[in-house]
N, C-alpha and C. Protein backbone atom coordinates (compact mmCIF):
# COMPACT_ATOMS: atom_id res chain seq x y z
N UNK A 1 148.76 42.58 69.88
CA UNK A 1 148.89 43.94 70.40
C UNK A 1 148.94 43.91 71.93
N UNK A 2 149.91 44.60 72.49
CA UNK A 2 150.04 44.62 73.94
C UNK A 2 148.90 45.40 74.56
N UNK A 3 148.24 44.78 75.56
CA UNK A 3 147.13 45.45 76.24
C UNK A 3 147.68 46.45 77.23
N UNK A 4 147.12 47.66 77.21
CA UNK A 4 147.54 48.71 78.12
C UNK A 4 146.34 49.24 78.86
N UNK A 5 146.62 49.86 80.03
CA UNK A 5 145.56 50.53 80.76
C UNK A 5 145.23 51.83 80.07
N UNK A 6 144.19 52.51 80.51
CA UNK A 6 143.87 53.82 79.94
C UNK A 6 145.11 54.66 80.01
N UNK A 7 145.61 55.08 78.85
CA UNK A 7 146.95 55.63 78.79
C UNK A 7 147.12 56.91 79.58
N UNK A 8 146.06 57.72 79.72
CA UNK A 8 146.24 58.94 80.50
C UNK A 8 145.64 58.82 81.88
N UNK A 9 145.31 57.57 82.31
CA UNK A 9 144.92 57.33 83.68
C UNK A 9 145.96 56.47 84.39
N UNK A 10 146.80 55.76 83.65
CA UNK A 10 147.79 54.89 84.27
C UNK A 10 149.00 54.81 83.36
N UNK A 11 150.07 55.54 83.65
CA UNK A 11 151.25 55.60 82.82
C UNK A 11 152.45 55.18 83.65
N UNK A 12 153.27 54.26 83.13
CA UNK A 12 154.42 53.78 83.88
C UNK A 12 155.57 54.76 83.76
N UNK A 13 156.13 55.17 84.88
CA UNK A 13 157.25 56.08 84.90
C UNK A 13 158.55 55.31 84.82
N UNK A 14 159.69 56.01 84.76
CA UNK A 14 160.98 55.35 84.62
C UNK A 14 161.33 54.51 85.83
N UNK A 15 160.88 54.90 87.04
CA UNK A 15 161.08 54.08 88.22
C UNK A 15 159.79 53.34 88.52
N UNK A 16 159.86 52.01 88.72
CA UNK A 16 158.64 51.22 88.88
C UNK A 16 157.74 51.71 90.00
N UNK A 17 158.29 52.22 91.09
CA UNK A 17 157.44 52.59 92.22
C UNK A 17 156.71 53.90 91.98
N UNK A 18 156.98 54.55 90.84
CA UNK A 18 156.37 55.84 90.59
C UNK A 18 155.15 55.77 89.69
N UNK A 19 154.50 54.60 89.67
CA UNK A 19 153.21 54.54 88.99
C UNK A 19 152.27 55.50 89.70
N UNK A 20 151.48 56.28 88.92
CA UNK A 20 150.60 57.22 89.62
C UNK A 20 149.23 56.64 89.87
N UNK A 21 149.09 55.32 89.84
CA UNK A 21 147.85 54.69 90.23
C UNK A 21 147.40 55.20 91.59
N UNK A 22 146.15 55.62 91.69
CA UNK A 22 145.63 56.06 92.97
C UNK A 22 146.03 57.45 93.37
N UNK A 23 146.62 58.20 92.45
CA UNK A 23 147.09 59.54 92.80
C UNK A 23 146.20 60.64 92.23
N UNK A 24 145.00 60.32 91.88
CA UNK A 24 144.07 61.38 91.50
C UNK A 24 143.78 62.21 92.74
N UNK A 25 144.01 63.50 92.65
CA UNK A 25 143.86 64.37 93.81
C UNK A 25 142.46 64.97 93.87
N UNK A 26 142.04 65.29 95.09
CA UNK A 26 140.73 65.89 95.28
C UNK A 26 140.86 67.32 95.78
N UNK A 27 141.63 68.10 95.06
CA UNK A 27 141.75 69.50 95.41
C UNK A 27 140.49 70.24 95.05
N UNK A 28 140.48 71.55 95.28
CA UNK A 28 139.28 72.33 95.03
C UNK A 28 138.81 72.21 93.59
N UNK A 29 139.78 72.08 92.64
CA UNK A 29 139.39 72.05 91.24
C UNK A 29 138.65 70.78 90.88
N UNK A 30 138.81 69.70 91.65
CA UNK A 30 138.12 68.46 91.32
C UNK A 30 136.74 68.41 91.95
N UNK A 31 136.47 69.25 92.93
CA UNK A 31 135.23 69.14 93.68
C UNK A 31 134.20 70.19 93.32
N UNK A 32 134.64 71.34 92.89
CA UNK A 32 133.72 72.45 92.66
C UNK A 32 133.23 72.44 91.22
N UNK A 33 131.95 72.18 91.05
CA UNK A 33 131.31 72.20 89.74
C UNK A 33 130.13 73.16 89.79
N UNK A 34 129.85 73.85 88.69
CA UNK A 34 128.68 74.72 88.67
C UNK A 34 127.40 73.91 88.88
N UNK A 35 126.38 74.55 89.45
CA UNK A 35 125.09 73.88 89.63
C UNK A 35 124.51 73.52 88.27
N UNK A 36 124.12 72.25 88.08
CA UNK A 36 123.64 71.84 86.76
C UNK A 36 122.31 72.49 86.39
N UNK A 37 122.17 72.85 85.11
CA UNK A 37 120.91 73.42 84.62
C UNK A 37 120.39 72.60 83.45
N UNK A 38 120.78 71.34 83.39
CA UNK A 38 120.33 70.46 82.31
C UNK A 38 121.34 70.30 81.20
N UNK A 39 122.42 71.08 81.25
CA UNK A 39 123.48 70.97 80.25
C UNK A 39 124.83 70.92 80.95
N UNK A 40 125.86 70.45 80.25
CA UNK A 40 127.21 70.55 80.79
C UNK A 40 127.67 71.99 80.61
N UNK A 41 127.97 72.71 81.69
CA UNK A 41 128.37 74.12 81.55
C UNK A 41 129.61 74.25 80.68
N UNK A 42 129.64 75.31 79.89
CA UNK A 42 130.80 75.57 79.04
C UNK A 42 132.03 75.89 79.88
N UNK A 43 131.82 76.30 81.13
CA UNK A 43 132.95 76.56 82.01
C UNK A 43 133.63 75.25 82.44
N UNK A 44 132.92 74.12 82.32
CA UNK A 44 133.49 72.81 82.64
C UNK A 44 134.11 72.19 81.40
N UNK A 45 133.33 72.10 80.33
CA UNK A 45 133.83 71.62 79.04
C UNK A 45 133.43 72.66 77.99
N UNK A 46 134.39 73.33 77.38
CA UNK A 46 134.06 74.39 76.42
C UNK A 46 133.14 73.91 75.30
N UNK A 47 132.39 74.86 74.74
CA UNK A 47 131.40 74.54 73.73
C UNK A 47 132.00 73.81 72.53
N UNK A 48 133.17 74.25 72.07
CA UNK A 48 133.76 73.62 70.89
C UNK A 48 134.15 72.17 71.16
N UNK A 49 134.57 71.87 72.39
CA UNK A 49 134.89 70.49 72.72
C UNK A 49 133.64 69.63 72.83
N UNK A 50 132.56 70.20 73.40
CA UNK A 50 131.30 69.45 73.43
C UNK A 50 130.80 69.17 72.01
N UNK A 51 130.95 70.14 71.12
CA UNK A 51 130.55 69.93 69.73
C UNK A 51 131.40 68.84 69.09
N UNK A 52 132.70 68.82 69.40
CA UNK A 52 133.58 67.80 68.84
C UNK A 52 133.22 66.41 69.34
N UNK A 53 132.85 66.32 70.63
CA UNK A 53 132.42 65.03 71.16
C UNK A 53 131.20 64.52 70.38
N UNK A 54 130.21 65.39 70.21
CA UNK A 54 129.00 64.99 69.48
C UNK A 54 129.32 64.61 68.04
N UNK A 55 130.18 65.41 67.38
CA UNK A 55 130.52 65.15 65.98
C UNK A 55 131.19 63.80 65.81
N UNK A 56 131.81 63.30 66.88
CA UNK A 56 132.52 62.03 66.80
C UNK A 56 131.79 60.91 67.53
N UNK A 57 130.47 61.09 67.68
CA UNK A 57 129.63 59.99 68.11
C UNK A 57 129.34 59.89 69.58
N UNK A 58 129.78 60.87 70.39
CA UNK A 58 129.48 60.80 71.82
C UNK A 58 128.15 61.48 72.10
N UNK A 59 127.27 60.76 72.79
CA UNK A 59 125.92 61.27 73.09
C UNK A 59 125.92 61.99 74.44
N UNK A 60 125.53 63.26 74.44
CA UNK A 60 125.35 64.01 75.68
C UNK A 60 123.85 64.16 75.92
N UNK A 61 123.37 63.50 76.97
CA UNK A 61 121.94 63.54 77.29
C UNK A 61 121.67 64.73 78.21
N UNK A 62 120.90 65.68 77.74
CA UNK A 62 120.62 66.88 78.52
C UNK A 62 119.27 66.78 79.22
N UNK A 63 119.08 67.58 80.27
CA UNK A 63 117.82 67.61 81.00
C UNK A 63 118.05 67.80 82.48
N UNK A 64 116.97 68.17 83.19
CA UNK A 64 117.09 68.48 84.62
C UNK A 64 116.48 67.39 85.50
N UNK A 65 116.05 66.30 84.91
CA UNK A 65 115.46 65.21 85.69
C UNK A 65 116.13 63.88 85.37
N UNK A 66 117.41 63.75 85.72
CA UNK A 66 118.13 62.51 85.40
C UNK A 66 117.66 61.35 86.27
N UNK A 67 117.87 60.11 85.81
CA UNK A 67 117.50 58.95 86.62
C UNK A 67 118.54 58.70 87.71
N UNK A 68 118.21 57.85 88.67
CA UNK A 68 119.20 57.40 89.64
C UNK A 68 120.16 56.44 88.95
N UNK A 69 121.45 56.69 89.10
CA UNK A 69 122.45 55.80 88.50
C UNK A 69 123.33 55.15 89.57
N UNK A 70 122.92 55.24 90.83
CA UNK A 70 123.71 54.70 91.93
C UNK A 70 123.97 53.22 91.68
N UNK A 71 125.21 52.80 91.86
CA UNK A 71 125.57 51.41 91.67
C UNK A 71 126.97 51.27 91.13
N UNK A 72 127.29 50.04 90.78
CA UNK A 72 128.61 49.70 90.28
C UNK A 72 128.44 49.00 88.93
N UNK A 73 129.25 49.42 87.93
CA UNK A 73 129.06 48.95 86.57
C UNK A 73 130.39 48.57 85.93
N UNK A 74 130.36 47.56 85.07
CA UNK A 74 131.55 47.07 84.40
C UNK A 74 131.45 47.33 82.91
N UNK A 75 132.40 48.10 82.37
CA UNK A 75 132.51 48.27 80.92
C UNK A 75 133.45 47.18 80.41
N UNK A 76 132.91 46.23 79.65
CA UNK A 76 133.70 45.11 79.15
C UNK A 76 133.05 44.53 77.90
N UNK A 77 133.77 44.49 76.77
CA UNK A 77 135.13 44.99 76.59
C UNK A 77 135.15 46.51 76.43
N UNK A 78 136.26 47.09 76.83
CA UNK A 78 136.46 48.54 76.74
C UNK A 78 137.03 48.84 75.35
N UNK A 79 136.19 49.37 74.45
CA UNK A 79 136.60 49.57 73.07
C UNK A 79 136.79 51.05 72.77
N UNK A 80 137.92 51.37 72.17
CA UNK A 80 138.20 52.74 71.76
C UNK A 80 137.40 53.07 70.52
N UNK A 81 136.54 54.07 70.64
CA UNK A 81 135.68 54.49 69.53
C UNK A 81 136.34 55.58 68.70
N UNK A 82 137.01 56.52 69.39
CA UNK A 82 137.63 57.65 68.69
C UNK A 82 138.68 58.27 69.57
N UNK A 83 139.80 58.69 68.97
CA UNK A 83 140.85 59.42 69.68
C UNK A 83 141.26 60.62 68.84
N UNK A 84 141.06 61.82 69.37
CA UNK A 84 141.38 63.02 68.60
C UNK A 84 142.88 63.18 68.40
N UNK A 85 143.70 62.48 69.21
CA UNK A 85 145.14 62.49 69.03
C UNK A 85 145.62 61.27 68.23
N UNK A 86 144.66 60.54 67.64
CA UNK A 86 144.92 59.39 66.77
C UNK A 86 145.57 58.21 67.50
N UNK A 87 145.44 58.17 68.82
CA UNK A 87 145.99 57.05 69.59
C UNK A 87 145.13 55.82 69.37
N UNK A 88 145.79 54.64 69.26
CA UNK A 88 145.07 53.39 69.09
C UNK A 88 145.67 52.34 70.02
N UNK A 89 144.81 51.62 70.74
CA UNK A 89 145.28 50.52 71.57
C UNK A 89 144.08 49.75 72.11
N UNK A 90 144.38 48.70 72.87
CA UNK A 90 143.36 47.90 73.54
C UNK A 90 143.48 48.13 75.04
N UNK A 91 142.34 48.10 75.77
CA UNK A 91 142.36 48.53 77.16
C UNK A 91 141.69 47.52 78.08
N UNK A 92 142.13 47.55 79.33
CA UNK A 92 141.51 46.72 80.34
C UNK A 92 140.08 47.18 80.61
N UNK A 93 139.28 46.27 81.14
CA UNK A 93 137.91 46.60 81.54
C UNK A 93 137.92 47.68 82.62
N UNK A 94 136.86 48.46 82.66
CA UNK A 94 136.74 49.57 83.61
C UNK A 94 135.53 49.35 84.50
N UNK A 95 135.73 49.51 85.83
CA UNK A 95 134.63 49.46 86.78
C UNK A 95 134.34 50.88 87.25
N UNK A 96 133.09 51.29 87.13
CA UNK A 96 132.66 52.62 87.55
C UNK A 96 131.71 52.49 88.74
N UNK A 97 131.93 53.33 89.77
CA UNK A 97 131.08 53.30 90.96
C UNK A 97 130.46 54.68 91.17
N UNK A 98 129.13 54.70 91.28
CA UNK A 98 128.38 55.92 91.55
C UNK A 98 127.69 55.75 92.89
N UNK A 99 127.78 56.75 93.76
CA UNK A 99 127.19 56.63 95.11
C UNK A 99 126.68 57.99 95.58
N UNK A 100 125.71 57.94 96.51
CA UNK A 100 125.24 59.15 97.20
C UNK A 100 124.63 60.18 96.29
N UNK A 101 123.83 59.76 95.33
CA UNK A 101 123.25 60.71 94.39
C UNK A 101 122.13 61.52 95.03
N UNK A 102 122.17 62.83 94.81
CA UNK A 102 121.12 63.73 95.24
C UNK A 102 120.35 64.22 94.02
N UNK A 103 119.06 64.41 94.17
CA UNK A 103 118.25 64.89 93.06
C UNK A 103 118.73 66.28 92.64
N UNK A 104 119.08 66.40 91.38
CA UNK A 104 119.61 67.65 90.82
C UNK A 104 120.81 68.14 91.62
N UNK A 105 121.58 67.22 92.15
CA UNK A 105 122.75 67.59 92.93
C UNK A 105 123.93 66.69 92.60
N UNK A 106 124.94 66.70 93.46
CA UNK A 106 126.16 65.96 93.17
C UNK A 106 126.02 64.47 93.40
N UNK A 107 126.95 63.73 92.83
CA UNK A 107 127.07 62.29 93.03
C UNK A 107 128.55 61.98 93.17
N UNK A 108 128.87 60.96 93.96
CA UNK A 108 130.25 60.54 94.13
C UNK A 108 130.61 59.54 93.04
N UNK A 109 131.78 59.73 92.42
CA UNK A 109 132.21 58.85 91.32
C UNK A 109 133.64 58.39 91.55
N UNK A 110 133.88 57.09 91.33
CA UNK A 110 135.24 56.55 91.34
C UNK A 110 135.34 55.46 90.30
N UNK A 111 136.57 55.08 89.93
CA UNK A 111 136.75 54.08 88.89
C UNK A 111 137.97 53.23 89.19
N UNK A 112 137.99 52.02 88.63
CA UNK A 112 139.11 51.11 88.84
C UNK A 112 139.25 50.20 87.64
N UNK A 113 140.43 49.60 87.52
CA UNK A 113 140.72 48.64 86.46
C UNK A 113 141.43 47.44 87.07
N UNK A 114 140.98 46.25 86.79
CA UNK A 114 141.62 45.01 87.23
C UNK A 114 141.99 45.10 88.70
N UNK A 115 141.01 45.44 89.53
CA UNK A 115 141.18 45.53 90.97
C UNK A 115 142.17 46.60 91.40
N UNK A 116 142.50 47.55 90.53
CA UNK A 116 143.40 48.65 90.86
C UNK A 116 142.60 49.94 90.88
N UNK A 117 142.50 50.57 92.06
CA UNK A 117 141.77 51.83 92.16
C UNK A 117 142.56 52.93 91.47
N UNK A 118 141.92 53.62 90.55
CA UNK A 118 142.61 54.68 89.80
C UNK A 118 142.55 56.02 90.52
N UNK A 119 141.66 56.16 91.47
CA UNK A 119 141.60 57.43 92.17
C UNK A 119 140.54 57.45 93.23
N UNK A 120 140.65 58.41 94.13
CA UNK A 120 139.62 58.61 95.15
C UNK A 120 138.35 59.13 94.49
N UNK A 121 137.29 59.10 95.25
CA UNK A 121 136.01 59.56 94.71
C UNK A 121 136.08 61.04 94.35
N UNK A 122 135.48 61.38 93.23
CA UNK A 122 135.33 62.76 92.80
C UNK A 122 133.86 63.12 92.86
N UNK A 123 133.56 64.37 93.19
CA UNK A 123 132.18 64.81 93.16
C UNK A 123 131.82 65.17 91.71
N UNK A 124 130.68 64.65 91.26
CA UNK A 124 130.26 64.83 89.88
C UNK A 124 128.84 65.36 89.85
N UNK A 125 128.38 65.74 88.67
CA UNK A 125 126.99 66.12 88.46
C UNK A 125 126.38 65.20 87.41
N UNK A 126 125.06 65.03 87.49
CA UNK A 126 124.32 64.18 86.56
C UNK A 126 123.21 65.00 85.93
N UNK A 127 123.09 64.93 84.61
CA UNK A 127 122.00 65.57 83.89
C UNK A 127 121.29 64.50 83.07
N UNK A 128 120.12 64.85 82.51
CA UNK A 128 119.40 63.90 81.67
C UNK A 128 117.91 63.92 81.94
N UNK A 129 117.20 63.06 81.23
CA UNK A 129 115.75 62.94 81.37
C UNK A 129 115.36 61.48 81.20
N UNK A 130 114.32 61.07 81.92
CA UNK A 130 113.87 59.70 81.81
C UNK A 130 114.95 58.74 82.25
N UNK A 131 115.28 57.77 81.40
CA UNK A 131 116.36 56.83 81.69
C UNK A 131 117.69 57.26 81.10
N UNK A 132 117.70 58.37 80.36
CA UNK A 132 118.92 58.84 79.70
C UNK A 132 119.69 59.78 80.63
N UNK A 133 121.00 59.59 80.72
CA UNK A 133 121.80 60.44 81.63
C UNK A 133 123.18 60.70 81.06
N UNK A 134 123.79 61.75 81.58
CA UNK A 134 125.20 62.04 81.37
C UNK A 134 125.78 62.51 82.69
N UNK A 135 126.88 61.90 83.10
CA UNK A 135 127.60 62.31 84.31
C UNK A 135 128.89 62.98 83.89
N UNK A 136 129.27 64.05 84.60
CA UNK A 136 130.55 64.71 84.29
C UNK A 136 131.24 65.14 85.58
N UNK A 137 132.56 65.11 85.56
CA UNK A 137 133.34 65.54 86.72
C UNK A 137 134.74 65.93 86.29
N UNK A 138 135.43 66.62 87.19
CA UNK A 138 136.86 66.88 87.03
C UNK A 138 137.65 65.79 87.72
N UNK A 139 138.83 65.48 87.16
CA UNK A 139 139.80 64.66 87.88
C UNK A 139 141.18 65.24 87.60
N UNK A 140 142.03 65.20 88.61
CA UNK A 140 143.39 65.71 88.45
C UNK A 140 144.39 64.60 88.75
N UNK A 141 145.22 64.30 87.78
CA UNK A 141 146.24 63.28 87.91
C UNK A 141 147.54 63.97 88.31
N UNK A 142 148.25 63.41 89.28
CA UNK A 142 149.51 63.99 89.73
C UNK A 142 150.58 62.90 89.82
N UNK A 143 151.74 63.16 89.25
CA UNK A 143 152.88 62.26 89.37
C UNK A 143 153.87 62.88 90.35
N UNK A 144 154.35 62.07 91.27
CA UNK A 144 155.33 62.55 92.25
C UNK A 144 156.53 61.61 92.28
N UNK A 145 157.66 62.12 92.79
CA UNK A 145 158.82 61.27 92.96
C UNK A 145 158.85 60.67 94.36
N UNK A 146 159.92 59.98 94.69
CA UNK A 146 160.01 59.31 95.98
C UNK A 146 159.97 60.27 97.16
N UNK A 147 160.33 61.51 96.93
CA UNK A 147 160.32 62.52 97.99
C UNK A 147 158.99 63.25 98.10
N UNK A 148 158.06 62.89 97.26
CA UNK A 148 156.76 63.54 97.29
C UNK A 148 156.69 64.81 96.47
N UNK A 149 157.74 65.13 95.74
CA UNK A 149 157.74 66.33 94.89
C UNK A 149 156.88 66.07 93.65
N UNK A 150 156.07 67.05 93.29
CA UNK A 150 155.22 66.91 92.11
C UNK A 150 156.04 67.09 90.84
N UNK A 151 155.93 66.10 89.95
CA UNK A 151 156.64 66.14 88.67
C UNK A 151 155.74 66.63 87.55
N UNK A 152 154.45 66.30 87.63
CA UNK A 152 153.52 66.74 86.60
C UNK A 152 152.10 66.59 87.12
N UNK A 153 151.21 67.38 86.55
CA UNK A 153 149.79 67.27 86.84
C UNK A 153 149.01 67.36 85.53
N UNK A 154 147.85 66.75 85.52
CA UNK A 154 147.00 66.79 84.34
C UNK A 154 145.55 66.87 84.79
N UNK A 155 144.86 67.91 84.40
CA UNK A 155 143.45 68.09 84.74
C UNK A 155 142.59 67.58 83.59
N UNK A 156 141.65 66.68 83.90
CA UNK A 156 140.77 66.12 82.89
C UNK A 156 139.32 66.32 83.26
N UNK A 157 138.46 66.25 82.25
CA UNK A 157 137.03 66.12 82.46
C UNK A 157 136.65 64.71 82.05
N UNK A 158 135.99 63.99 82.95
CA UNK A 158 135.51 62.65 82.66
C UNK A 158 134.00 62.71 82.46
N UNK A 159 133.51 62.08 81.40
CA UNK A 159 132.09 62.10 81.09
C UNK A 159 131.63 60.68 80.78
N UNK A 160 130.51 60.29 81.37
CA UNK A 160 129.90 58.98 81.12
C UNK A 160 128.45 59.20 80.68
N UNK A 161 128.04 58.56 79.60
CA UNK A 161 126.67 58.69 79.10
C UNK A 161 126.07 57.33 78.82
N UNK A 162 124.74 57.25 78.90
CA UNK A 162 124.06 56.02 78.56
C UNK A 162 122.61 56.04 78.98
N UNK A 163 122.02 54.88 78.95
CA UNK A 163 120.62 54.69 79.31
C UNK A 163 120.56 53.68 80.44
N UNK A 164 120.07 54.10 81.61
CA UNK A 164 120.08 53.22 82.78
C UNK A 164 118.98 52.17 82.64
N UNK A 165 119.27 50.97 83.11
CA UNK A 165 118.30 49.87 83.09
C UNK A 165 118.59 48.95 84.25
N UNK A 166 117.70 48.03 84.59
CA UNK A 166 117.98 47.08 85.68
C UNK A 166 119.24 46.27 85.44
N UNK A 167 119.57 46.02 84.18
CA UNK A 167 120.75 45.22 83.86
C UNK A 167 122.05 46.01 83.89
N UNK A 168 121.94 47.33 83.74
CA UNK A 168 123.15 48.15 83.70
C UNK A 168 122.94 49.42 82.91
N UNK A 169 123.98 49.85 82.18
CA UNK A 169 123.93 51.07 81.40
C UNK A 169 123.99 50.69 79.92
N UNK A 170 122.88 50.85 79.22
CA UNK A 170 122.84 50.56 77.80
C UNK A 170 123.53 51.68 77.02
N UNK A 171 124.15 51.28 75.91
CA UNK A 171 124.84 52.25 75.03
C UNK A 171 125.82 53.10 75.82
N UNK A 172 126.53 52.47 76.75
CA UNK A 172 127.43 53.21 77.64
C UNK A 172 128.64 53.75 76.87
N UNK A 173 128.91 55.04 77.09
CA UNK A 173 130.07 55.70 76.51
C UNK A 173 130.85 56.40 77.62
N UNK A 174 132.17 56.46 77.43
CA UNK A 174 133.07 57.03 78.44
C UNK A 174 134.11 57.86 77.70
N UNK A 175 134.38 59.06 78.21
CA UNK A 175 135.42 59.88 77.59
C UNK A 175 136.22 60.63 78.64
N UNK A 176 137.47 60.88 78.34
CA UNK A 176 138.33 61.78 79.11
C UNK A 176 138.82 62.88 78.19
N UNK A 177 138.76 64.10 78.68
CA UNK A 177 139.19 65.27 77.91
C UNK A 177 140.33 65.93 78.67
N UNK A 178 141.44 66.18 78.00
CA UNK A 178 142.57 66.86 78.64
C UNK A 178 142.31 68.36 78.65
N UNK A 179 142.12 68.92 79.84
CA UNK A 179 141.81 70.35 79.96
C UNK A 179 143.04 71.20 80.20
N UNK A 180 144.00 70.65 80.94
CA UNK A 180 145.19 71.43 81.28
C UNK A 180 146.26 70.46 81.78
N UNK A 181 147.53 70.84 81.65
CA UNK A 181 148.60 70.02 82.21
C UNK A 181 149.80 70.90 82.52
N UNK A 182 150.62 70.39 83.44
CA UNK A 182 151.84 71.08 83.86
C UNK A 182 152.89 70.03 84.18
N UNK A 183 154.15 70.35 83.90
CA UNK A 183 155.22 69.41 84.22
C UNK A 183 156.51 70.17 84.44
N UNK A 184 157.42 69.54 85.18
CA UNK A 184 158.70 70.18 85.48
C UNK A 184 159.58 70.26 84.24
N UNK A 185 159.36 69.36 83.27
CA UNK A 185 160.13 69.40 82.04
C UNK A 185 159.34 68.75 80.91
N UNK A 186 159.88 68.80 79.72
CA UNK A 186 159.18 68.31 78.54
C UNK A 186 158.98 66.79 78.58
N UNK A 187 159.91 66.08 79.21
CA UNK A 187 159.78 64.62 79.29
C UNK A 187 158.49 64.23 79.99
N UNK A 188 158.22 64.80 81.15
CA UNK A 188 157.01 64.45 81.89
C UNK A 188 155.77 65.02 81.20
N UNK A 189 155.90 66.18 80.58
CA UNK A 189 154.75 66.76 79.87
C UNK A 189 154.32 65.87 78.72
N UNK A 190 155.29 65.24 78.04
CA UNK A 190 154.97 64.42 76.87
C UNK A 190 154.27 63.12 77.23
N UNK A 191 154.23 62.75 78.50
CA UNK A 191 153.57 61.51 78.90
C UNK A 191 152.06 61.66 79.00
N UNK A 192 151.57 62.88 78.87
CA UNK A 192 150.13 63.13 78.80
C UNK A 192 149.78 63.55 77.37
N UNK A 193 148.57 63.25 76.91
CA UNK A 193 148.13 63.74 75.60
C UNK A 193 148.08 65.26 75.58
N UNK A 194 148.06 65.87 74.40
CA UNK A 194 147.97 67.33 74.30
C UNK A 194 146.68 67.86 74.91
N UNK A 195 146.74 69.11 75.37
CA UNK A 195 145.56 69.79 75.91
C UNK A 195 144.49 69.89 74.82
N UNK A 196 143.23 69.71 75.23
CA UNK A 196 142.04 69.76 74.39
C UNK A 196 141.90 68.55 73.47
N UNK A 197 142.68 67.49 73.72
CA UNK A 197 142.42 66.24 73.02
C UNK A 197 141.54 65.36 73.90
N UNK A 198 140.90 64.38 73.28
CA UNK A 198 140.01 63.49 74.04
C UNK A 198 139.97 62.13 73.36
N UNK A 199 139.55 61.14 74.15
CA UNK A 199 139.38 59.78 73.65
C UNK A 199 138.02 59.26 74.12
N UNK A 200 137.32 58.61 73.23
CA UNK A 200 135.99 58.08 73.53
C UNK A 200 136.04 56.56 73.50
N UNK A 201 135.53 55.94 74.57
CA UNK A 201 135.39 54.49 74.61
C UNK A 201 133.91 54.14 74.72
N UNK A 202 133.57 52.92 74.33
CA UNK A 202 132.24 52.42 74.60
C UNK A 202 132.34 50.97 75.04
N UNK A 203 131.21 50.44 75.53
CA UNK A 203 131.17 49.04 75.88
C UNK A 203 130.92 48.24 74.61
N UNK A 204 131.83 47.31 74.32
CA UNK A 204 131.73 46.56 73.09
C UNK A 204 130.48 45.72 72.98
N UNK A 205 129.84 45.42 74.11
CA UNK A 205 128.59 44.67 74.11
C UNK A 205 127.36 45.56 74.23
N UNK A 206 127.59 46.88 74.17
CA UNK A 206 126.52 47.88 74.25
C UNK A 206 125.80 47.87 75.59
N UNK A 207 126.43 47.28 76.63
CA UNK A 207 125.83 47.25 77.96
C UNK A 207 126.93 47.20 79.01
N UNK A 208 127.03 48.26 79.84
CA UNK A 208 127.92 48.21 81.00
C UNK A 208 127.15 47.50 82.10
N UNK A 209 127.51 46.26 82.39
CA UNK A 209 126.72 45.41 83.27
C UNK A 209 126.76 45.90 84.71
N UNK A 210 125.60 45.82 85.37
CA UNK A 210 125.50 46.18 86.77
C UNK A 210 126.15 45.08 87.62
N UNK A 211 127.02 45.48 88.55
CA UNK A 211 127.65 44.54 89.48
C UNK A 211 126.82 44.54 90.75
N UNK A 212 126.27 43.39 91.09
CA UNK A 212 125.35 43.30 92.21
C UNK A 212 125.98 42.59 93.40
N UNK A 213 125.42 42.89 94.60
CA UNK A 213 125.74 42.15 95.82
C UNK A 213 127.23 42.07 96.12
N UNK A 214 127.90 43.21 96.03
CA UNK A 214 129.32 43.27 96.37
C UNK A 214 129.49 44.13 97.61
N UNK A 215 130.40 43.73 98.49
CA UNK A 215 130.62 44.48 99.73
C UNK A 215 131.16 45.86 99.45
N UNK A 216 131.85 46.03 98.31
CA UNK A 216 132.47 47.32 98.01
C UNK A 216 131.49 48.32 97.45
N UNK A 217 130.25 47.89 97.14
CA UNK A 217 129.30 48.84 96.59
C UNK A 217 128.86 49.82 97.67
N UNK A 218 128.90 51.09 97.32
CA UNK A 218 128.53 52.14 98.26
C UNK A 218 127.24 52.77 97.78
N UNK A 219 126.12 52.41 98.40
CA UNK A 219 124.84 52.97 97.97
C UNK A 219 124.14 53.60 99.16
């Protein structure tokens, strides 16, 4: 089976130079999140979608006293647990970076695959209790042509859950939910999954390992 990157985070366009790697935008919609009250607000991820995540094995840890998750972590192997659009494939390892966490406040989040940055940092919120946490944020993917014209956009909610430990994130789960999309035509629209679909991944070893002593770590 041919290995592919996260299909709705890295999609190859008809022209090779039009890969949208690194084109996650930080507009107002990616930065403004409601103040956390121990739960993921329904205005961020609707109630029915949160219920669907839980029904398909995704753990949402609620609470107003989350642990510090600052650091860099590697999900390897990246295993697809469930896809509501029935997509199946194998994926590259994912590196997640959390920085600048404030108590009951925002945290900076970014991610990369095989030394390829998938996007600039997004402001996220963290909820949970004890060592259990859930992080959530918006990300907006934009495809442009050589002239800089926007061909399509896709707004997603990214959620990471697990149990923090000195070694990393135990029982780490990662999901992307398609909240909205727009495209100049049906061809570009079809390159994103349908709205309100989601895919859940987990670490095949049940531990997203902590990456230590790297110059790129922002703590």
